[in-house]
Amino acid sequence: MAGADSDDSLYPIAVLIDELRNEDVQLRLNSIKKLSTIALALGVERTRTELLPFLTDTIYDEDEVLLALAEQLGNFTMLVGGPEYVHCLLPPLESLATVEETVVRDKAVESLRKISHEHSPVDLEVHFEPLVKRLASGDWFTSRTSACGLFSVCYPRVSSTVKAEIRQHFRTLCSDDTPMVRRAAASKLGEFAKVLELEYVKSDIISLFTALASDEQDSVRLLAVEAGVSIATLLPQEDLEALVMPTLRQAAEDKSWRVRYMVADKFSDLQKAVGPEITKNDLVPAFQNLLKDCEAEVRAAAANKVKEFCENLPEDSRETIIMTHILPCVKELVSDTNQHVKSALASVIMGLSTILGKDNTIEHLLPLFLAQLKDECPEVRLNIISNLDCVNEVIGIRQLSQSLLPAIVELAEDAKWRVRLAIIEYMPLLAGQLGVEFFDEKLNSLCMAWLVDHVYAIREAATCNLMKLVEKFGAEWAQNTIVPKVLGMANDPNYLHRMTTLFCINALSEVCGQEITTKHMLPVVFKMSNDQVANVRFNVAKSLQKIGPVLDSNCLQTEVKPVLEKLASDQDIDVKYFAQEAISVLSLA
Amino acid sequence: MSNIMDKVDGFSRKSVRKAKQKRSQSSSQFRSQGKPIELTPLPLLKDVSAQEQPELFLKKLQQCCAVFDFMDTLSDLKMKEYKRSTLNELVDYVTVSRGYLTEQAYPEVVKMVSYNIFRTLPPSDSNEFDPEEDEPTLEASWPHLQLVYEFFIRFLESQEFQPSIAKKYIDQKFVLQLLELFDSEDPRERDYLKTVLHRIYGKFLGLRAFIRKQINNIFLRFVYETEHFNGVAELLEILGSIINGFALPLKAEHKQFLVKVLIPLHTVRSLSLFHAQLAYCIVQFLEKDPALTEPVIGGLLKFWPKTCSQKEVMFLGELEEILDVIEPTQFVKIQDPLFKQISKCVSSPHFQVAERALYYWNNEYIMSLIEENSNVILPIMFTSLYRISKEHWNPAIVALVYNVLKAFMEMNSTLFDELTSTYKSDRQREKKKEKEREELWKRLEDLELKRSLQSDGIIPT
């Protein structure tokens, strides 16, 4: 270190600080992002005595700079001399935690949480905890909001007197008169409950939870729902009914749809937290209500949870509950007026078949799948098709294939290219499940039609699809069914289609192997090197570069090289460029 | 809509939305589900004797507490019509009648209004509702709601209305719910709410501080948490007239509102929707207390748009409004950072930004301020102007810049000549400094590299 120390004199703090103060924001930002380099140049002592005071004093800058600073300081422990000096970082971070801009504040809190673990228990009480207290009693809401995120990190490692103070502060913030602070407290309630002793969870946290869950603002109440789930996991089963269930029941029937939405969204976690008995008695009816909610948003959130909820039902009564309570609601959702609801349901409904088994699936679920496959909204159909594998395991796909085909064909020709794109992506999966025969008979022509789609993204996806199909069905199948068609397009009057041939060759050469490539594809590529459209010619060069590795060296030298050399003297500059690139990549020079 | 929707949806929302049938109406009446509502028709108020009227008035108010489901266009048609005509009758009644407003009527009026207007607003139809482009979702129950608002406003404006009695019922909780409604997507509803809130602010002195504080909270949530609230323009409009009435000297609370709430409102993406009202509020403050100029302009400069040219044009417009009323002593305090920013705007490659900034030189008052301080402003502006006069792609901008240069030349020809002659050497000096900086950083990085090799693990990466 001695040698490095003598270097320090080269960098007077003034020069470095000038950089941090530069008029140009971008330069300031760059300097702040390299703050660790500056600290390193100064050494630990001067970082503590000169750099940090400077940073603490001049915290008025653009938020972007402050954000970078807040982040840097979280990693600064070693640069100020290790854990015994880590508390030096607190003053600048404290200021940053009071800044208006949320991202800066959050980052400062994140860094404070990080360095809190590097404090010794003594330093935590002497330096860190007082900071939390100061923030918690700050004038402006920003500091109080930040304080909410710091209680849980210091609580476990301080003395019981200090613990009591921390609990008191948290309690105060939960009834703060600005909703921003109450929201922050509500969102940290679960986390704080986890570090508290059980007796205090029961005495303190429950009353805070109940109060926040009946706050006048729905934005606070909805955050309490999540806290409720965490609290429920902490309590012994016998206390749940009395301590949290009344509040949670009330949340599931809240007059604000946002709160009900939150309950629906957290339903699976809730179910795990409260256990089988309460699930049977309370959650099942609550879930039914959510599935029938008057607001589509809530129904969609609940519909998303149908499979998970059913899966986690206690085994002894699972089937009865599903058949008598859940399935009737599900049936109604299939013909919901809102497409998001139907779509949410379609993304999970197939999962029910594994839970209910073959007979129930055929009798009760199959009609629903079929109805959804005919839904007017393409997303619903797509979601069903994308989850076919679950049904395949239970009843085999044949049951569905009659209805499947028209649905696939319709999606394949949908006016929106994104829908077409989505169905193409499921083709390899479908091909695997339906088998080669069915595929050749019904779906092959679709796959070929996409190659001449008027949207490039579809043509591109179609090429990629062919490659995946060949991976599934093998090179021989490729040679018999798709290669001739692909090569036929080389004579198409439309140059875009001719280029598609080249793109297909690029994708297929490797999976088809050397023989097919050399024998069938290469001659076509060569022929196209005389194409009158320059774009086709330079794509020939690119294709040759791409398929070169598949070919043997003799073929490369005697056949590919002359073609590329000819293209390298093409009159078009792009053709020349790509030909030369191919020559050098294939080392043919 | 929520994140979950994104996963489900998977496609660009706009195209999907255009394709499906348009749901232009919405309502969220959670409690109004279920069985049909039956109301027993009552006689008209004008058909009963004067003594019976107050009693009947109360009965009618109670009937109007029944809330109908307007999303179901077929249900309760008769009863809906009955309630509509009753509300109409009530509106007329409070406008023309005398002596109707008994003490018992107050809680019933407030109850009826609360039952009808207070509701959780339905979810927005789209994830990113763009009020400039998308049609707003209209409130389905408007045929009733409008009359309820109309009735309430007439009630508040009625000569017999006594705030001292009403304040028992129109309390903080009432106001809080009222303010939440400003998020309504329906512009007609927000317009009525504006009038209602204005009247309440005017008549209930005890609620004023509370109203201001809650508006603060709404704005802060809007700026720092959600970036979504439909009624910002309306609330600002009300604030505009409230600020106008502030007593001098301004209280610390009001100054804090200006600096910590109004200024940060400029950062919001949808600024264009309420910028006019916001700029009005800001100028109101400055006319009240010119000493606020420095923090205001400092704040605008801090939040100056980096990538959005339309917003930059708005900022320049607002700045000009401020400069129109600025006092020369205040101008001197902020001219340095201010003209550094203007100099950047003038050299913006976006010609509307450059043009908007150059228009300052057509403003006589601003010109006179520049002239008085040309020794400070000219050196700041000169480099950009000189460079643009040679480089800008847009001929209109180049022409404007020539005029500005000419104006400067006439103002202070000695300084102008001096700057022209040192232009080249100044650029060279800048380049040299730039090079020095690069070298400094290079040396610092070498050092870091060396150290990390020396003592592996010391440097967190």
Coordinates of N, CA and C in Angstrom, one line a residue, chain B residues 211-337:
Chain B
I211 N -59.0 21.3 3.3 CA -59.1 21.1 1.9 C -57.8 21.3 1.2
R212 N -57.1 22.4 1.6 CA -55.8 22.6 1.0 C -54.8 21.5 1.2
K213 N -54.8 21.0 2.5 CA -53.9 19.9 2.8 C -54.2 18.6 2.0
Q214 N -55.5 18.3 1.8 CA -55.9 17.1 1.1 C -55.5 17.3 -0.4
I215 N -55.7 18.5 -0.9 CA -55.3 18.7 -2.3 C -53.8 18.4 -2.4
N216 N -53.1 19.0 -1.4 CA -51.6 18.7 -1.4 C -51.3 17.2 -1.5
N217 N -52.0 16.4 -0.7 CA -51.8 15.0 -0.7 C -52.1 14.3 -2.0
I218 N -53.2 14.8 -2.6 CA -53.6 14.3 -3.9 C -52.4 14.6 -4.9
F219 N -52.0 15.8 -4.9 CA -50.9 16.2 -5.9 C -49.6 15.4 -5.6
L220 N -49.3 15.2 -4.3 CA -48.0 14.5 -4.0 C -48.2 13.0 -4.5
R221 N -49.3 12.5 -4.2 CA -49.5 11.1 -4.7 C -49.4 11.0 -6.2
F222 N -50.0 12.0 -6.8 CA -50.0 12.1 -8.3 C -48.6 12.2 -8.8
V223 N -47.8 13.1 -8.2 CA -46.4 13.3 -8.7 C -45.5 12.1 -8.4
Y224 N -45.5 11.7 -7.1 CA -44.5 10.7 -6.7 C -45.0 9.3 -6.7
E225 N -46.3 9.0 -6.8 CA -46.7 7.6 -6.7 C -47.4 7.1 -7.9
T226 N -48.4 7.7 -8.4 CA -49.2 7.1 -9.4 C -49.1 7.8 -10.8
E227 N -48.8 9.0 -10.9 CA -48.9 9.8 -12.1 C -50.2 9.7 -12.8
H228 N -51.2 9.4 -12.0 CA -52.5 9.3 -12.6 C -53.6 9.9 -11.7
F229 N -54.2 11.0 -12.2 CA -55.3 11.6 -11.5 C -56.0 12.5 -12.5
N230 N -57.3 12.3 -12.8 CA -57.9 13.0 -13.9 C -58.2 14.5 -13.6
G231 N -58.4 14.8 -12.3 CA -58.9 16.1 -12.0 C -57.8 17.2 -11.6
V232 N -56.6 17.0 -12.0 CA -55.6 17.9 -11.6 C -55.9 19.3 -12.1
A233 N -56.3 19.4 -13.4 CA -56.5 20.8 -14.0 C -57.6 21.5 -13.2
E234 N -58.7 20.7 -12.8 CA -59.8 21.3 -12.1 C -59.4 21.8 -10.7
L235 N -58.6 21.0 -10.0 CA -58.1 21.3 -8.7 C -57.2 22.6 -8.8
L236 N -56.4 22.6 -9.8 CA -55.5 23.8 -10.0 C -56.3 25.0 -10.2
E237 N -57.4 24.9 -11.0 CA -58.2 26.0 -11.3 C -58.8 26.6 -10.0
I238 N -59.2 25.7 -9.1 CA -59.8 26.2 -7.9 C -58.6 26.9 -7.1
L239 N -57.5 26.2 -7.0 CA -56.4 26.8 -6.3 C -56.0 28.2 -6.8
G240 N -56.1 28.3 -8.1 CA -55.7 29.6 -8.7 C -56.5 30.7 -8.0
S241 N -57.8 30.5 -7.8 CA -58.5 31.6 -7.2 C -58.3 31.6 -5.7
I242 N -58.0 30.5 -5.1 CA -57.6 30.5 -3.7 C -56.4 31.3 -3.4
I243 N -55.3 31.0 -4.3 CA -54.1 31.7 -4.1 C -54.3 33.2 -4.2
N244 N -55.1 33.6 -5.1 CA -55.4 35.0 -5.4 C -55.9 35.7 -4.1
G245 N -56.5 34.9 -3.2 CA -57.1 35.5 -2.0 C -56.2 35.4 -0.8
F246 N -55.0 34.8 -0.9 CA -54.1 34.7 0.2 C -53.7 36.0 0.7
A247 N -53.6 36.1 2.1 CA -53.2 37.4 2.7 C -51.7 37.5 2.7
L248 N -51.2 38.7 2.7 CA -49.8 39.0 2.8 C -49.4 39.4 4.2
P249 N -48.2 39.1 4.7 CA -47.2 38.2 4.0 C -47.7 36.7 3.9
L250 N -47.2 36.0 2.9 CA -47.6 34.6 2.7 C -47.2 33.8 3.9
K251 N -48.0 32.9 4.3 CA -47.7 31.9 5.4 C -46.7 30.9 4.8
A252 N -45.9 30.4 5.8 CA -44.9 29.4 5.4 C -45.5 28.2 4.7
E253 N -46.7 27.8 5.2 CA -47.5 26.7 4.6 C -47.7 26.9 3.1
H254 N -48.0 28.1 2.7 CA -48.3 28.4 1.3 C -47.1 28.4 0.5
K255 N -46.0 28.9 1.1 CA -44.7 28.9 0.3 C -44.3 27.4 0.1
Q256 N -44.4 26.6 1.1 CA -44.1 25.2 1.0 C -44.9 24.6 -0.1
F257 N -46.1 24.9 -0.2 CA -47.0 24.3 -1.2 C -46.5 24.7 -2.6
L258 N -46.0 25.9 -2.7 CA -45.5 26.3 -4.0 C -44.3 25.5 -4.4
V259 N -43.3 25.5 -3.5 CA -42.0 24.9 -3.8 C -42.1 23.4 -3.8
K260 N -42.8 22.8 -2.9 CA -42.7 21.4 -2.8 C -43.8 20.6 -3.5
V261 N -44.9 21.3 -3.9 CA -45.9 20.6 -4.6 C -46.2 21.2 -6.0
L262 N -46.3 22.5 -6.1 CA -46.6 23.0 -7.5 C -45.4 22.8 -8.4
I263 N -44.3 23.1 -7.9 CA -43.1 23.0 -8.8 C -42.9 21.6 -9.3
P264 N -42.9 20.6 -8.3 CA -42.7 19.2 -8.8 C -43.8 18.7 -9.7
L265 N -45.0 19.4 -9.7 CA -46.0 19.0 -10.7 C -45.5 19.1 -12.1
H266 N -44.5 19.9 -12.3 CA -44.0 20.1 -13.7 C -43.3 18.8 -14.2
T267 N -43.0 17.9 -13.3 CA -42.2 16.7 -13.8 C -43.1 15.7 -14.4
V268 N -44.4 15.8 -14.2 CA -45.3 14.7 -14.6 C -45.5 14.6 -16.1
R269 N -45.6 13.4 -16.6 CA -45.6 13.2 -18.0 C -46.8 13.9 -18.7
S270 N -48.0 13.9 -18.0 CA -49.1 14.5 -18.7 C -49.3 16.0 -18.4
L271 N -48.2 16.7 -18.2 CA -48.2 18.1 -17.9 C -49.1 18.9 -18.8
S272 N -49.1 18.6 -20.1 CA -49.8 19.4 -21.1 C -51.3 19.5 -20.7
L273 N -51.8 18.6 -19.9 CA -53.3 18.6 -19.6 C -53.6 19.7 -18.6
F274 N -52.6 20.1 -17.8 CA -53.0 21.1 -16.8 C -52.0 22.2 -16.7
H275 N -51.1 22.3 -17.8 CA -50.0 23.3 -17.7 C -50.5 24.7 -17.6
A276 N -51.6 25.0 -18.3 CA -52.1 26.4 -18.3 C -52.5 26.8 -16.9
Q277 N -53.3 25.9 -16.3 CA -53.7 26.2 -14.9 C -52.6 26.3 -13.9
L278 N -51.6 25.4 -14.1 CA -50.4 25.4 -13.2 C -49.6 26.7 -13.4
A279 N -49.4 27.1 -14.6 CA -48.6 28.3 -14.8 C -49.4 29.5 -14.2
Y280 N -50.7 29.5 -14.3 CA -51.5 30.6 -13.7 C -51.2 30.6 -12.2
C281 N -51.3 29.5 -11.6 CA -51.1 29.5 -10.1 C -49.7 30.0 -9.8
I282 N -48.7 29.6 -10.5 CA -47.3 30.0 -10.2 C -47.2 31.5 -10.4
V283 N -47.7 32.1 -11.4 CA -47.6 33.5 -11.6 C -48.4 34.3 -10.5
Q284 N -49.5 33.7 -10.1 CA -50.3 34.3 -9.0 C -49.4 34.4 -7.8
F285 N -48.7 33.4 -7.5 CA -47.8 33.4 -6.3 C -46.7 34.5 -6.5
L286 N -46.1 34.6 -7.7 CA -45.1 35.6 -7.9 C -45.6 37.0 -7.8
E287 N -46.8 37.2 -8.2 CA -47.4 38.5 -8.2 C -47.6 38.9 -6.7
K288 N -48.0 37.9 -5.9 CA -48.2 38.1 -4.5 C -46.8 38.5 -3.8
D289 N -45.8 37.7 -4.1 CA -44.6 37.8 -3.4 C -43.4 37.6 -4.3
P290 N -42.8 38.7 -4.9 CA -41.8 38.6 -5.9 C -40.5 37.9 -5.3
A291 N -40.4 37.8 -4.0 CA -39.2 37.2 -3.5 C -39.2 35.7 -3.7
L292 N -40.3 35.2 -4.2 CA -40.4 33.7 -4.5 C -39.8 33.4 -5.9
T293 N -39.5 34.4 -6.6 CA -39.0 34.2 -8.0 C -37.8 33.3 -8.0
E294 N -36.8 33.5 -7.1 CA -35.6 32.7 -7.2 C -35.9 31.2 -7.0
P295 N -36.6 30.8 -5.9 CA -36.9 29.4 -5.8 C -37.7 28.8 -6.9
V296 N -38.6 29.6 -7.5 CA -39.5 29.1 -8.5 C -38.6 28.8 -9.8
I297 N -37.9 29.8 -10.2 CA -37.1 29.6 -11.4 C -36.0 28.5 -11.2
G298 N -35.4 28.5 -10.0 CA -34.5 27.4 -9.6 C -35.1 26.1 -9.8
G299 N -36.4 26.0 -9.3 CA -37.1 24.7 -9.4 C -37.4 24.3 -10.9
L300 N -37.8 25.3 -11.7 CA -38.1 25.0 -13.1 C -36.8 24.5 -13.8
L301 N -35.7 25.2 -13.4 CA -34.4 24.8 -14.1 C -34.0 23.4 -13.6
K302 N -34.3 23.1 -12.4 CA -33.9 21.7 -11.9 C -34.7 20.6 -12.6
F303 N -36.0 20.9 -12.8 CA -36.8 19.9 -13.5 C -37.0 20.1 -15.0
W304 N -36.0 20.9 -15.6 CA -36.1 21.2 -17.0 C -36.1 19.8 -17.8
P305 N -37.1 19.7 -18.8 CA -37.2 18.5 -19.5 C -36.0 18.1 -20.3
K306 N -35.6 16.9 -20.2 CA -34.4 16.4 -20.9 C -34.6 15.9 -22.3
T307 N -35.7 15.2 -22.4 CA -36.0 14.5 -23.7 C -37.3 14.9 -24.4
C308 N -38.2 15.6 -23.6 CA -39.5 15.9 -24.2 C -39.6 17.3 -24.7
S309 N -39.5 17.5 -26.0 CA -39.4 18.8 -26.6 C -40.7 19.6 -26.4
Q310 N -41.9 18.9 -26.5 CA -43.1 19.6 -26.2 C -43.2 20.2 -24.9
K311 N -42.7 19.4 -23.9 CA -42.7 20.0 -22.5 C -41.7 21.1 -22.4
E312 N -40.6 21.1 -23.2 CA -39.6 22.1 -23.1 C -40.3 23.4 -23.6
V313 N -41.1 23.3 -24.7 CA -41.8 24.5 -25.2 C -42.7 25.0 -24.1
M314 N -43.4 24.1 -23.4 CA -44.3 24.6 -22.4 C -43.5 25.3 -21.3
F315 N -42.4 24.8 -20.9 CA -41.5 25.4 -19.8 C -41.1 26.8 -20.3
L316 N -40.7 26.9 -21.6 CA -40.3 28.2 -22.1 C -41.5 29.2 -22.1
G317 N -42.7 28.7 -22.4 CA -43.8 29.6 -22.3 C -44.1 30.1 -20.9
E318 N -44.0 29.2 -20.0 CA -44.3 29.5 -18.6 C -43.2 30.5 -18.1
L319 N -42.0 30.3 -18.5 CA -40.9 31.1 -18.1 C -41.1 32.6 -18.6
E320 N -41.6 32.7 -19.8 CA -41.9 34.0 -20.3 C -43.0 34.7 -19.5
E321 N -44.0 33.9 -19.1 CA -45.0 34.5 -18.3 C -44.4 35.0 -17.0
I322 N -43.5 34.3 -16.5 CA -42.9 34.7 -15.2 C -42.0 35.9 -15.5
L323 N -41.3 35.9 -16.5 CA -40.4 37.1 -16.9 C -41.2 38.3 -17.1
D324 N -42.4 38.2 -17.6 CA -43.3 39.3 -17.8 C -43.6 40.1 -16.5
V325 N -43.6 39.4 -15.4 CA -44.0 40.0 -14.2 C -42.8 40.2 -13.2
I326 N -41.6 39.8 -13.7 CA -40.4 39.7 -12.8 C -40.0 41.2 -12.4
E327 N -39.5 41.3 -11.2 CA -38.9 42.6 -10.8 C -37.4 42.6 -11.2
P328 N -36.9 43.7 -11.7 CA -35.5 43.8 -12.1 C -34.5 43.3 -11.0
T329 N -34.8 43.6 -9.8 CA -33.9 43.1 -8.7 C -33.9 41.6 -8.6
Q330 N -35.1 41.0 -8.9 CA -35.1 39.5 -8.9 C -34.4 38.9 -10.1
F331 N -34.6 39.6 -11.2 CA -34.0 39.2 -12.5 C -32.5 39.0 -12.3
V332 N -31.9 40.0 -11.7 CA -30.4 39.9 -11.5 C -30.0 38.7 -10.8
K333 N -30.8 38.3 -9.8 CA -30.4 37.1 -9.0 C -30.5 35.8 -9.8
I334 N -31.3 35.7 -10.8 CA -31.4 34.4 -11.4 C -30.9 34.4 -12.8
Q335 N -30.4 35.5 -13.3 CA -30.1 35.6 -14.7 C -29.0 34.6 -15.1
D336 N -28.1 34.4 -14.3 CA -27.0 33.5 -14.7 C -27.4 32.1 -15.0
P337 N -28.0 31.3 -14.1 CA -28.5 30.0 -14.4 C -29.6 30.0 -15.5

